[in-house]
């Protein structure tokens, strides 16, 4: 264990007061390239996400959004360029990768809850096995988190007994249990029935309001408009445009962005 | 052949119109015995003919079998040799040790069952349940000590282990040994290290390509040839090793099937939480993979249990081997039917118990599956 866990004050570690939000870079990607075989998925992505910032990545399917967000915690490797997460450069060094992963929470489109564990066990798994917390404390924190995402009464159910929206909220709680410094969301509402999207977006709104650094791949325009500090449009492995929600939706600079917005709005 | 067509219709209607409060479930159709017989056995003329023919066949065969079992068969051969069947040539004055093993294992089994069911309510039971694997693991040397002796007990040489006792020992060692080995081989076959992968594939495919009996012969006949003069590993031990090595190759393929059934997203989610790769396998992948292949694994165990009878051919006196030596007793010459029927019954009882246990396990672990 290279990392000693400090006792949590609450489910989410509070930001230190002396750090000015929007200053400290949490994710720095420089000219990242990636190929799937002969297919050039990421063609020189450069993006910096600062502490406390919420960045929403939009773009047509196949544009490389998910691939990019997955490179940030090394679920995908990259072939050229550089990614530094909270000062740790992602190399092939497993130590670095594990260190980054335990600081970066990830939420998947398909939830990926562990079906053989209850909701509570899903949430306590990583704190117990990675952070080496005693089970009692892990369960206490997990219950707080399940309360925060609004489903404490489902703690002892298995994922198969929960609705999609509930599963995704457990998945968010599971990621938060590691007290990550930032959260990645890979199309968190795309696999949900319409009436469940709101309950998940509400959780994400609260999370953003608490100051969490977030990178969200999503097509939820309302969420992006309201919560994002910055919106990024990706197409064919390139960052086409980035700007504040007002700039992006009201006054897009690029022709490609205008075409994209015409299709989704 | 829907025995309850009304029920199907009723539930369809119910799903269309939501039930009002107070409205009960649809009434069960009342059929009565005569109605049931008419609907299920004589619904058409050819069903009627089939029913009559089958009943006649069952009657003809059944009466003959019963007549043979209760009148013709001479079960003295089983009654007189019962001890020989079960404990073989194990010394008479040490038989209590086998009873001790049976009691010990049965006690542990009952305790496990109780702890498993009471874990929700009693913290002590939950505590014991978490230590069940350890308890069973530690029970193994105890059983070996009781059967083999040493440390205060007179040693019973393995050449005296025979009958059902030997069959069960071979089966248990085969199961306990081949399970972890099979898992390791399955993981090895999916390893990202080329050498590990190649060796696993080589082993699995080689062993699966030859009959068990050749492996047993090899262990008994060929193996000593390669050993230096005077070193002769125990024959029972060699048979056990042969069974373990053989079964683990099949076990590996079963487990691999389960590993492939675990979605990629499970591994990604676990890695994204920062779990090290051995923990991902241990906590996330294996529990799901093994659960998916319980039926195949238990099938493998049952087939291993019956395959132990092959050791009779290489000269060990398991249940089948003892049966052959009993048939050589002058007063019981030619009592094949009785002896082999009894042996088959014993095999069936154990195989069917395993099958029942596996179904229970599936149901218990199935809670909350997708």
Coordinates of C-alpha atoms in Angstrom, one line a residue:
Chain A
X1 CA 0.0 0.0 0.0
X2 CA 1.7 3.1 -1.2
X3 CA -1.2 5.2 -0.2
X4 CA -2.4 5.7 3.4
X5 CA -6.0 6.7 3.7
X6 CA -6.9 9.6 5.8
X7 CA -10.1 9.5 7.7
X8 CA -12.9 11.1 5.8
X9 CA -14.7 14.2 7.2
X10 CA -17.7 13.3 5.1
X11 CA -18.4 11.2 2.0
X12 CA -16.6 13.7 -0.1
X13 CA -13.3 15.2 0.8
X14 CA -13.7 19.0 1.1
X15 CA -11.7 21.2 -1.1
X16 CA -8.9 22.9 0.8
X17 CA -9.8 26.6 1.3
X18 CA -6.4 27.9 0.0
X19 CA -6.9 26.4 -3.4
X20 CA -8.6 28.7 -5.8
X21 CA -11.1 26.9 -7.9
X22 CA -10.3 26.9 -11.6
X23 CA -6.6 27.3 -11.0
X24 CA -5.1 23.9 -10.1
X25 CA -5.1 21.7 -13.2
X26 CA -6.5 18.3 -12.4
X27 CA -6.4 16.7 -15.8
X28 CA -3.9 17.8 -18.5
X29 CA -4.1 16.1 -21.8
X30 CA -1.5 17.2 -24.4
X31 CA -1.8 16.1 -28.0
X32 CA -3.2 12.7 -27.3
X33 CA -3.3 10.2 -30.2
X34 CA -4.7 6.7 -30.3
X35 CA -5.3 4.1 -32.9
X36 CA -7.6 1.1 -32.9
X37 CA -5.7 -1.0 -35.4
X38 CA -5.6 1.2 -38.5
X39 CA -8.4 3.5 -37.2
X40 CA -7.2 6.8 -35.8
X41 CA -9.7 7.4 -33.0
X42 CA -8.0 10.3 -31.1
X43 CA -6.2 12.7 -33.3
X44 CA -4.3 15.1 -31.1
X45 CA -6.6 15.9 -28.1
X46 CA -5.5 18.6 -25.8
X47 CA -7.7 19.5 -22.9
X48 CA -7.1 20.9 -19.4
X49 CA -9.6 20.4 -16.6
X50 CA -9.1 22.5 -13.5
X51 CA -10.1 21.8 -9.9
X52 CA -13.8 22.1 -9.3
X53 CA -14.6 22.5 -12.9
X54 CA -17.4 20.6 -14.7
X55 CA -16.6 19.9 -18.3
X56 CA -19.3 18.3 -20.6
X57 CA -18.0 16.6 -23.7
X58 CA -20.5 16.3 -26.5
X59 CA -20.3 15.0 -30.0
X60 CA -21.7 12.5 -32.5
X61 CA -21.3 8.8 -31.8
X62 CA -17.9 7.4 -32.9
X63 CA -16.2 10.7 -32.3
X64 CA -13.9 9.3 -29.6
X65 CA -15.5 10.9 -26.6
X66 CA -15.8 7.7 -24.6
X67 CA -12.4 6.6 -25.7
X68 CA -10.9 9.8 -24.6
X69 CA -12.5 9.8 -21.1
X70 CA -11.4 6.2 -20.7
X71 CA -7.8 7.1 -21.4
X72 CA -7.9 9.5 -18.4
X73 CA -8.0 6.5 -16.0
X74 CA -6.0 4.2 -18.2
X75 CA -8.9 1.9 -19.2
X76 CA -7.6 2.6 -22.7
X77 CA -4.0 3.3 -23.4
X78 CA -2.8 6.0 -25.8
X79 CA 0.0 6.0 -28.4
X80 CA 1.2 9.5 -28.5
X81 CA 1.0 12.6 -26.3
X82 CA 0.8 13.0 -22.6
X83 CA -1.9 12.7 -19.9
X84 CA -1.2 14.0 -16.4
X85 CA -3.9 13.5 -13.7
X86 CA -3.4 15.4 -10.5
X87 CA 0.3 15.6 -11.1
X88 CA 0.7 11.9 -11.9
X89 CA 1.7 11.1 -15.5
X90 CA -0.1 8.1 -16.9
X91 CA 2.6 5.8 -18.2
X92 CA 2.8 2.1 -18.4
X93 CA 3.9 2.0 -14.8
X94 CA 1.2 0.0 -12.9
X95 CA 1.9 2.0 -9.7
X96 CA 0.9 5.2 -11.4
X97 CA -2.1 3.7 -13.0
X98 CA -3.4 2.3 -9.7
X99 CA -2.7 5.6 -7.9
X100 CA -4.7 7.5 -10.6
X101 CA -7.6 5.1 -10.6
X102 CA -8.1 5.3 -6.9
X103 CA -8.4 9.1 -7.2
X104 CA -10.6 9.2 -10.2
X105 CA -14.2 7.9 -9.9
X106 CA -15.8 6.5 -13.0
X107 CA -19.4 6.0 -13.9
X108 CA -20.3 3.8 -16.9
X109 CA -23.1 3.9 -19.4
X110 CA -24.1 0.3 -18.5
X111 CA -23.6 0.9 -14.7
X112 CA -21.4 -2.2 -14.4
X113 CA -22.5 -2.9 -10.8
X114 CA -21.2 -6.3 -9.5
X115 CA -24.3 -8.5 -9.7
X116 CA -23.2 -10.9 -7.0
X117 CA -22.9 -8.2 -4.4
X118 CA -25.6 -6.1 -2.7
X119 CA -25.8 -2.4 -3.3
X120 CA -24.0 -1.8 0.0
X121 CA -21.3 -4.4 -0.7
X122 CA -20.8 -2.8 -4.1
X123 CA -20.1 0.5 -2.4
X124 CA -17.9 -0.9 0.4
X125 CA -15.8 -3.1 -1.8
X126 CA -13.1 -0.7 -2.9
X127 CA -12.7 1.2 0.5
X128 CA -12.3 -2.2 2.2
X129 CA -9.9 -3.8 -0.3
X130 CA -8.0 -0.8 -1.7
X131 CA -8.1 1.7 1.2
X132 CA -8.0 -1.0 3.9
X133 CA -10.7 0.6 5.9
X134 CA -12.3 -1.5 8.6
X135 CA -15.7 -2.9 7.4
X136 CA -17.7 -1.0 10.0
X137 CA -16.4 2.4 8.9
X138 CA -16.8 1.5 5.2
X139 CA -20.4 0.5 5.7
X140 CA -21.1 3.7 7.6
X141 CA -19.7 5.9 4.9
X142 CA -21.5 3.7 2.3
X143 CA -24.8 4.3 4.0
X144 CA -24.2 8.0 4.1
X145 CA -23.5 7.9 0.3
X146 CA -26.5 5.8 -0.5
X147 CA -28.6 8.3 1.5
X148 CA -27.0 11.1 -0.5
X149 CA -28.0 9.5 -3.8
X150 CA -31.4 8.9 -2.3
X151 CA -31.7 5.1 -2.0
X152 CA -30.6 4.1 1.5
X153 CA -33.6 1.6 1.7
X154 CA -32.2 -0.4 -1.2
X155 CA -28.8 -1.0 0.5
X156 CA -29.4 -4.8 0.9
X157 CA -30.8 -5.5 -2.5
X158 CA -28.9 -6.9 -5.4
X159 CA -28.4 -4.9 -8.6
X160 CA -30.7 -7.2 -10.4
X161 CA -33.5 -6.1 -8.1
X162 CA -33.0 -2.4 -8.8
X163 CA -34.3 -0.2 -11.6
X164 CA -31.8 1.3 -14.0
X165 CA -31.9 4.7 -12.4
X166 CA -31.3 3.2 -8.9
X167 CA -28.4 1.1 -10.3
X168 CA -26.8 4.1 -11.8
X169 CA -27.1 6.0 -8.5
X170 CA -25.5 3.0 -6.6
X171 CA -22.7 3.1 -9.2
X172 CA -22.2 6.8 -8.4
X173 CA -22.1 6.1 -4.7
X174 CA -19.6 3.3 -5.4
X175 CA -17.3 5.7 -7.2
X176 CA -17.7 8.3 -4.5
X177 CA -16.9 5.8 -1.8
X178 CA -13.2 6.0 -2.8
X179 CA -13.4 9.8 -2.1
X180 CA -12.1 10.6 -5.5
X181 CA -10.7 14.0 -6.4
X182 CA -12.6 13.9 -9.7
X183 CA -15.3 12.0 -11.4
X184 CA -15.6 10.8 -15.0
X185 CA -19.1 10.0 -16.4
X186 CA -19.3 8.0 -19.6
X187 CA -22.8 8.6 -21.0
X188 CA -24.3 8.0 -17.6
X189 CA -28.0 8.4 -18.7
X190 CA -27.9 6.9 -22.2
X191 CA -29.0 3.4 -21.1
X192 CA -31.8 4.7 -18.9
X193 CA -35.5 4.9 -19.5
X194 CA -36.7 8.6 -19.8
X195 CA -38.4 8.7 -16.5
X196 CA -35.2 7.7 -14.7
X197 CA -32.8 10.1 -16.3
X198 CA -33.8 13.0 -14.0
X199 CA -33.1 11.1 -10.8
X200 CA -29.5 10.4 -12.0
X201 CA -29.0 14.0 -13.3
X202 CA -30.2 15.4 -10.0
X203 CA -27.5 13.4 -8.2
X204 CA -25.0 14.7 -10.6
X205 CA -26.2 18.3 -10.2
X206 CA -25.8 18.0 -6.4
X207 CA -22.3 16.6 -6.9
X208 CA -21.3 19.5 -9.1
X209 CA -22.7 22.0 -6.6
X210 CA -20.6 20.4 -3.9
X211 CA -17.5 21.4 -5.9
X212 CA -16.5 18.1 -7.4
X213 CA -14.3 18.2 -10.5
X214 CA -16.3 16.4 -13.2
X215 CA -15.8 15.3 -16.8
X216 CA -19.1 14.2 -18.3
X217 CA -19.7 12.6 -21.7
X218 CA -23.4 13.3 -22.3
X219 CA -26.1 14.4 -24.7
X220 CA -28.2 16.0 -22.0
X221 CA -28.5 19.6 -23.2
X222 CA -30.4 20.8 -20.2
X223 CA -27.8 19.4 -17.8
X224 CA -24.9 20.8 -19.9
X225 CA -26.5 24.3 -20.0
X226 CA -27.2 24.4 -16.4
X227 CA -24.2 22.7 -14.8
X228 CA -21.3 22.8 -17.1
X229 CA -18.5 25.4 -16.7
X230 CA -17.3 24.5 -20.2
X231 CA -18.7 22.4 -23.1
X232 CA -16.4 20.7 -25.5
X233 CA -17.5 19.3 -28.9
X234 CA -15.6 16.4 -30.3
X235 CA -15.8 15.0 -33.8
X236 CA -13.7 12.4 -35.6
X237 CA -11.2 12.3 -32.8
X238 CA -10.6 16.1 -32.7
X239 CA -11.7 18.8 -30.3
X240 CA -13.8 21.0 -32.6
X241 CA -14.9 23.8 -30.2
X242 CA -14.9 24.6 -26.5
X243 CA -16.6 27.3 -24.6
X244 CA -19.0 28.3 -21.8
X245 CA -22.5 27.0 -22.2
X246 CA -23.7 30.4 -23.3
X247 CA -21.0 30.7 -26.0
X248 CA -21.5 27.1 -27.1
X249 CA -25.2 27.1 -27.4
X250 CA -25.9 30.8 -28.3
X251 CA -23.0 31.7 -30.4
X252 CA -21.0 28.7 -31.7
X253 CA -18.0 29.7 -33.7
X254 CA -17.6 26.6 -35.8
X255 CA -19.8 25.4 -38.6
X256 CA -19.5 21.8 -37.4
X257 CA -20.9 22.9 -34.0
X258 CA -23.8 24.6 -35.6
X259 CA -24.6 21.5 -37.6
X260 CA -24.4 19.3 -34.5
X261 CA -26.6 21.7 -32.4
X262 CA -29.1 21.8 -35.2
X263 CA -29.5 18.1 -34.9
X264 CA -29.8 17.7 -31.2
X265 CA -31.8 20.9 -30.3
Chain B
X1 CA -50.5 -30.1 -23.8
X2 CA -51.6 -27.3 -21.5
X3 CA -53.3 -28.9 -18.5
X4 CA -54.8 -25.6 -17.4
X5 CA -55.9 -23.6 -20.4
X6 CA -58.4 -21.6 -18.3
X7 CA -55.7 -20.3 -16.0
X8 CA -53.7 -19.0 -19.0
X9 CA -56.7 -17.2 -20.4
X10 CA -57.7 -15.8 -17.0
X11 CA -54.2 -14.3 -16.3
X12 CA -54.2 -12.7 -19.8
X13 CA -57.5 -11.0 -19.1
X14 CA -56.2 -9.9 -15.7
X15 CA -53.2 -8.2 -17.2
X16 CA -55.3 -6.3 -19.6
X17 CA -57.7 -5.0 -16.9
X18 CA -55.9 -4.0 -13.7
X19 CA -57.3 -6.0 -10.8
X20 CA -59.5 -4.0 -8.5
X21 CA -58.7 -4.0 -4.8
X22 CA -60.2 -7.0 -3.2
X23 CA -60.2 -9.0 -6.4
X24 CA -58.4 -12.3 -5.7
X25 CA -56.3 -14.4 -7.9
X26 CA -58.1 -16.2 -10.7
X27 CA -59.9 -19.3 -9.4
X28 CA -58.0 -22.5 -10.1
X29 CA -59.8 -24.7 -12.6
X30 CA -61.4 -27.6 -10.8
X31 CA -60.6 -30.8 -12.7
X32 CA -61.0 -33.8 -10.4
X33 CA -59.2 -37.1 -10.9
X34 CA -61.3 -38.4 -13.8
X35 CA -61.0 -35.1 -15.6
X36 CA -57.3 -35.0 -15.1
X37 CA -56.9 -38.5 -16.4
X38 CA -59.1 -37.8 -19.4
X39 CA -57.2 -34.5 -20.2
X40 CA -53.7 -35.8 -19.8
X41 CA -53.8 -39.5 -20.7
X42 CA -56.7 -40.0 -23.1
X43 CA -57.1 -36.6 -24.8
X44 CA -57.0 -38.3 -28.3
X45 CA -57.3 -41.8 -29.6
X46 CA -53.5 -42.2 -30.1
X47 CA -52.8 -40.8 -26.6
X48 CA -55.2 -43.4 -25.3
X49 CA -53.4 -46.2 -27.2
X50 CA -50.0 -44.9 -26.0
X51 CA -51.2 -44.8 -22.4
X52 CA -52.5 -48.4 -22.5
X53 CA -49.3 -49.7 -24.1
X54 CA -47.1 -47.8 -21.6
X55 CA -49.1 -49.0 -18.6
X56 CA -48.9 -52.6 -19.8
X57 CA -45.1 -52.3 -20.4
X58 CA -44.6 -50.8 -16.9
X59 CA -46.6 -53.5 -15.4
X60 CA -44.9 -56.3 -17.2
X61 CA -41.4 -55.0 -16.5
X62 CA -42.2 -53.8 -12.9
X63 CA -43.6 -57.1 -11.8
X64 CA -40.6 -59.1 -13.1
X65 CA -38.1 -56.8 -11.5
X66 CA -39.9 -56.9 -8.2
X67 CA -40.2 -60.6 -8.4
X68 CA -36.5 -60.9 -9.0
X69 CA -35.6 -58.5 -6.3
X70 CA -37.7 -60.1 -3.6
X71 CA -37.9 -63.7 -4.6
X72 CA -35.1 -64.9 -6.9
X73 CA -32.2 -62.7 -5.8
X74 CA -30.1 -64.0 -3.0
X75 CA -28.9 -60.9 -1.1
X76 CA -26.9 -63.0 1.4
X77 CA -23.8 -62.0 -0.7
X78 CA -24.4 -58.4 0.2
X79 CA -25.5 -59.0 3.7
X80 CA -22.5 -61.1 4.6
X81 CA -20.0 -58.9 2.8
X82 CA -21.4 -55.5 3.8
X83 CA -18.4 -54.6 5.9
X84 CA -16.1 -55.6 3.1
X85 CA -18.0 -53.4 0.6
X86 CA -17.9 -50.4 2.8
X87 CA -14.6 -50.6 4.7
X88 CA -12.8 -53.2 2.6
X89 CA -9.8 -54.7 4.3
X90 CA -9.5 -51.9 6.9
X91 CA -8.5 -53.6 10.2
X92 CA -11.5 -54.8 12.1
X93 CA -10.4 -53.4 15.4
X94 CA -9.8 -49.9 13.9
X95 CA -13.2 -49.6 12.3
X96 CA -14.2 -47.0 14.9
X97 CA -11.9 -44.6 13.2
X98 CA -14.0 -44.7 10.1
X99 CA -17.1 -44.1 12.1
X100 CA -15.3 -41.2 13.7
X101 CA -14.6 -39.7 10.3
X102 CA -18.2 -40.2 9.2
X103 CA -19.5 -38.5 12.4
X104 CA -16.9 -35.7 12.2
X105 CA -17.7 -34.9 8.6
X106 CA -21.4 -35.2 9.1
X107 CA -21.2 -33.0 12.2
X108 CA -19.2 -30.4 10.2
X109 CA -21.8 -30.6 7.4
X110 CA -24.7 -30.0 9.7
X111 CA -22.9 -27.2 11.5
X112 CA -22.2 -25.6 8.1
X113 CA -25.7 -25.9 7.0
X114 CA -27.0 -24.4 10.2
X115 CA -24.5 -21.5 10.1
X116 CA -25.4 -20.8 6.5
X117 CA -29.1 -20.6 7.3
X118 CA -28.8 -18.7 10.5
X119 CA -26.1 -16.2 9.5
X120 CA -28.7 -13.5 9.0
X121 CA -30.0 -13.7 12.6
X122 CA -27.1 -14.7 14.7
X123 CA -23.7 -12.9 14.6
X124 CA -22.0 -16.0 15.9
X125 CA -23.4 -18.0 13.0
X126 CA -22.2 -15.3 10.6
X127 CA -18.8 -15.4 12.2
X128 CA -18.7 -19.2 11.7
X129 CA -20.0 -18.9 8.2
X130 CA -17.1 -16.7 7.2
X131 CA -14.7 -19.3 8.5
X132 CA -16.4 -22.2 6.9
X133 CA -13.9 -22.6 4.1
X134 CA -11.1 -22.6 6.6
X135 CA -12.9 -25.2 8.8
X136 CA -13.4 -27.5 5.9
X137 CA -9.8 -27.0 4.8
X138 CA -8.6 -27.9 8.3
X139 CA -10.9 -30.9 8.5
X140 CA -8.9 -32.5 5.6
X141 CA -5.8 -33.3 7.6
X142 CA -7.9 -34.5 10.5
X143 CA -9.7 -37.0 8.3
X144 CA -6.4 -38.1 6.8
X145 CA -4.9 -38.5 10.3
X146 CA -7.9 -40.6 11.4
X147 CA -7.8 -42.9 8.4
X148 CA -4.1 -43.2 8.0
X149 CA -3.1 -43.1 11.7
X150 CA 0.2 -41.9 13.1
X151 CA 0.6 -39.5 16.0
X152 CA -0.9 -41.8 18.6
X153 CA -3.0 -44.0 16.3
X154 CA -1.7 -47.3 14.8
X155 CA -0.8 -46.7 11.2
X156 CA -3.1 -48.4 8.6
X157 CA -1.2 -49.0 5.4
X158 CA -2.8 -47.6 2.3
X159 CA -2.8 -51.1 0.8
X160 CA -5.5 -51.8 3.3
X161 CA -7.6 -48.9 2.2
X162 CA -10.4 -50.4 0.1
X163 CA -14.1 -50.6 -0.6
X164 CA -16.3 -47.6 -0.5
X165 CA -13.8 -46.0 1.9
X166 CA -11.2 -45.9 -0.9
X167 CA -13.7 -44.8 -3.5
X168 CA -14.7 -41.8 -1.4
X169 CA -11.2 -40.9 -0.5
X170 CA -10.2 -41.0 -4.1
X171 CA -13.2 -38.9 -5.1
X172 CA -12.7 -36.3 -2.3
X173 CA -9.0 -35.9 -3.0
X174 CA -9.8 -35.7 -6.7
X175 CA -12.4 -33.0 -6.2
X176 CA -10.4 -31.0 -3.7
X177 CA -7.3 -31.2 -5.7
X178 CA -8.6 -30.7 -9.2
X179 CA -10.8 -27.6 -8.3
X180 CA -8.0 -25.1 -7.5
X181 CA -5.7 -26.7 -10.1
X182 CA -8.4 -26.3 -12.7
X183 CA -9.0 -22.7 -11.8
X184 CA -5.3 -22.0 -12.1
X185 CA -5.1 -23.7 -15.5
X186 CA -8.2 -21.8 -16.7
X187 CA -6.7 -18.5 -15.6
X188 CA -3.4 -19.5 -17.1
X189 CA -5.0 -20.2 -20.4
X190 CA -6.3 -16.6 -20.4
X191 CA -3.1 -15.1 -19.1
X192 CA -1.5 -12.3 -21.1
X193 CA 1.9 -14.0 -20.6
X194 CA 2.6 -16.1 -23.7
X195 CA 4.6 -18.8 -21.9
X196 CA 2.0 -19.3 -19.2
X197 CA -0.7 -19.5 -21.8
X198 CA 1.1 -21.9 -24.0
X199 CA 1.9 -24.2 -21.1
X200 CA -1.6 -24.2 -19.9
X201 CA -3.0 -25.0 -23.3
X202 CA -0.4 -27.7 -23.8
X203 CA -1.3 -29.4 -20.5
X204 CA -5.1 -29.1 -21.0
X205 CA -5.1 -30.4 -24.5
X206 CA -2.6 -33.2 -23.8
X207 CA -4.5 -34.5 -20.9
X208 CA -7.9 -34.2 -22.6
X209 CA -6.5 -36.1 -25.5
X210 CA -5.9 -39.3 -23.6
X211 CA -8.2 -41.7 -21.7
X212 CA -8.1 -41.7 -17.9
X213 CA -7.3 -45.3 -17.8
X214 CA -4.0 -44.7 -19.7
X215 CA -3.1 -42.0 -17.2
X216 CA -3.8 -44.4 -14.3
X217 CA -1.7 -47.1 -15.9
X218 CA 1.1 -44.7 -16.5
X219 CA 1.0 -43.7 -12.9
X220 CA 1.0 -47.3 -11.7
X221 CA 3.3 -49.0 -14.3
X222 CA 5.4 -46.5 -16.1
X223 CA 6.1 -44.0 -13.2
X224 CA 8.1 -46.5 -11.1
X225 CA 10.3 -47.3 -14.1
X226 CA 11.5 -43.7 -14.2
X227 CA 12.1 -43.5 -10.4
X228 CA 15.4 -44.5 -8.8
X229 CA 15.7 -47.9 -7.3
X230 CA 13.9 -48.2 -4.0
X231 CA 11.8 -45.1 -4.4
X232 CA 8.2 -46.3 -4.8
X233 CA 5.6 -43.7 -4.0
X234 CA 2.4 -45.1 -2.5
X235 CA 0.1 -46.7 -5.1
X236 CA -3.0 -45.0 -3.7
X237 CA -1.3 -41.7 -3.8
X238 CA -0.3 -42.2 -7.4
X239 CA -3.9 -43.1 -8.3
X240 CA -5.0 -39.9 -6.5
X241 CA -2.4 -37.8 -8.4
X242 CA -3.6 -39.4 -11.7
X243 CA -7.2 -38.5 -11.0
X244 CA -6.4 -34.9 -9.9
X245 CA -4.2 -34.3 -13.0
X246 CA -6.8 -35.7 -15.3
X247 CA -9.8 -34.0 -13.8
X248 CA -8.1 -30.6 -13.5
X249 CA -7.8 -30.4 -17.3
X250 CA -11.6 -30.8 -17.7
X251 CA -12.2 -28.5 -14.8
X252 CA -10.1 -25.8 -16.4
X253 CA -12.3 -25.9 -19.5
X254 CA -15.4 -25.6 -17.5
X255 CA -14.1 -22.7 -15.5
X256 CA -12.9 -21.0 -18.7
X257 CA -16.4 -21.1 -20.0
X258 CA -17.5 -19.3 -16.9
X259 CA -14.7 -16.7 -17.2
X260 CA -15.8 -15.9 -20.7
X261 CA -19.3 -15.3 -19.5
X262 CA -18.3 -12.4 -17.2
X263 CA -18.8 -9.2 -19.1
X264 CA -15.8 -7.0 -19.8
X265 CA -17.5 -4.1 -18.1
X266 CA -17.2 -5.9 -14.8
X267 CA -13.4 -6.0 -15.0
X268 CA -13.3 -2.4 -16.1
X269 CA -15.5 -1.2 -13.2
X270 CA -13.3 -3.1 -10.7
X271 CA -10.1 -1.7 -12.2
X272 CA -11.6 1.8 -12.3
X273 CA -12.0 1.5 -8.5
X274 CA -8.3 1.0 -8.2
X275 CA -8.4 -2.8 -7.3
X276 CA -5.2 -4.6 -8.1
X277 CA -5.6 -7.2 -10.8
X278 CA -5.4 -10.3 -8.5
X279 CA -8.2 -8.8 -6.4
X280 CA -10.3 -8.1 -9.6
X281 CA -10.0 -11.8 -10.4
X282 CA -10.6 -13.0 -6.9
X283 CA -13.4 -10.7 -5.8
X284 CA -15.2 -9.9 -9.1
X285 CA -14.4 -12.4 -11.9
X286 CA -14.2 -15.8 -10.2
X287 CA -17.3 -15.5 -8.0
X288 CA -19.4 -14.7 -11.1
X289 CA -17.6 -17.2 -13.4
X290 CA -17.9 -20.1 -10.9
X291 CA -21.5 -19.4 -10.2
X292 CA -22.3 -19.6 -13.9
X293 CA -20.7 -23.0 -14.3
X294 CA -21.9 -24.8 -11.1
X295 CA -23.9 -27.4 -13.1
X296 CA -20.9 -28.2 -15.3
X297 CA -18.5 -28.4 -12.3
X298 CA -20.8 -30.7 -10.3
X299 CA -21.3 -32.8 -13.4
X300 CA -17.5 -33.1 -13.6
X301 CA -17.3 -34.1 -9.9
X302 CA -20.0 -36.7 -10.4
X303 CA -18.2 -38.1 -13.4
X304 CA -14.9 -38.1 -11.5
X305 CA -16.7 -40.0 -8.6
X306 CA -17.8 -42.7 -11.0
X307 CA -14.4 -42.7 -12.8
X308 CA -12.7 -43.7 -9.6
X309 CA -14.0 -47.2 -10.4
X310 CA -11.2 -47.4 -13.1
X311 CA -8.6 -47.8 -10.4
X312 CA -9.9 -51.4 -10.0
X313 CA -8.4 -52.2 -13.3
X314 CA -4.9 -51.1 -12.2
X315 CA -5.2 -53.3 -9.1
X316 CA -6.6 -51.1 -6.3
X317 CA -9.6 -52.5 -4.4
X318 CA -12.1 -49.7 -4.5
X319 CA -15.8 -50.4 -4.4
X320 CA -15.7 -52.0 -7.8
X321 CA -12.5 -53.9 -7.1
X322 CA -13.9 -55.3 -3.8
X323 CA -17.0 -56.4 -5.8
X324 CA -14.8 -58.4 -8.1
X325 CA -13.0 -60.1 -5.2
X326 CA -16.3 -60.8 -3.4
X327 CA -17.5 -62.5 -6.6
X328 CA -14.4 -64.7 -6.4
X329 CA -15.5 -66.1 -3.1
X330 CA -16.4 -69.8 -3.8
X331 CA -19.8 -69.7 -2.0
X332 CA -21.0 -66.6 -4.1
X333 CA -19.8 -67.6 -7.5
X334 CA -22.1 -66.2 -10.2
X335 CA -23.9 -63.6 -8.0
X336 CA -23.1 -60.9 -10.5
X337 CA -26.5 -59.3 -10.6
X338 CA -26.9 -58.9 -6.9
X339 CA -23.4 -57.5 -6.3
X340 CA -23.3 -55.1 -9.2
X341 CA -26.8 -53.9 -8.5
X342 CA -25.8 -53.1 -5.0
X343 CA -22.6 -51.4 -6.2
X344 CA -24.7 -49.4 -8.7
X345 CA -27.1 -48.4 -5.9
X346 CA -24.2 -47.1 -3.7
X347 CA -22.8 -45.0 -6.6
X348 CA -26.2 -43.7 -7.4
X349 CA -26.9 -42.6 -3.8
X350 CA -23.7 -40.5 -3.7
X351 CA -24.1 -39.1 -7.3
X352 CA -27.6 -38.1 -6.7
X353 CA -26.8 -36.5 -3.4
X354 CA -24.2 -34.4 -5.2
X355 CA -26.7 -33.5 -7.8
X356 CA -29.2 -32.4 -5.2
X357 CA -26.6 -30.4 -3.3
X358 CA -25.7 -28.6 -6.5
X359 CA -29.3 -27.6 -7.2
X360 CA -29.6 -26.3 -3.7
X361 CA -26.4 -24.3 -4.1
X362 CA -27.6 -22.9 -7.4
X363 CA -30.8 -21.7 -5.8
X364 CA -29.0 -20.2 -2.8
X365 CA -26.4 -18.4 -4.9
X366 CA -29.0 -17.4 -7.5
X367 CA -30.4 -14.7 -5.3
X368 CA -30.2 -11.4 -7.1
X369 CA -28.8 -12.7 -10.3
X370 CA -29.6 -10.8 -13.4

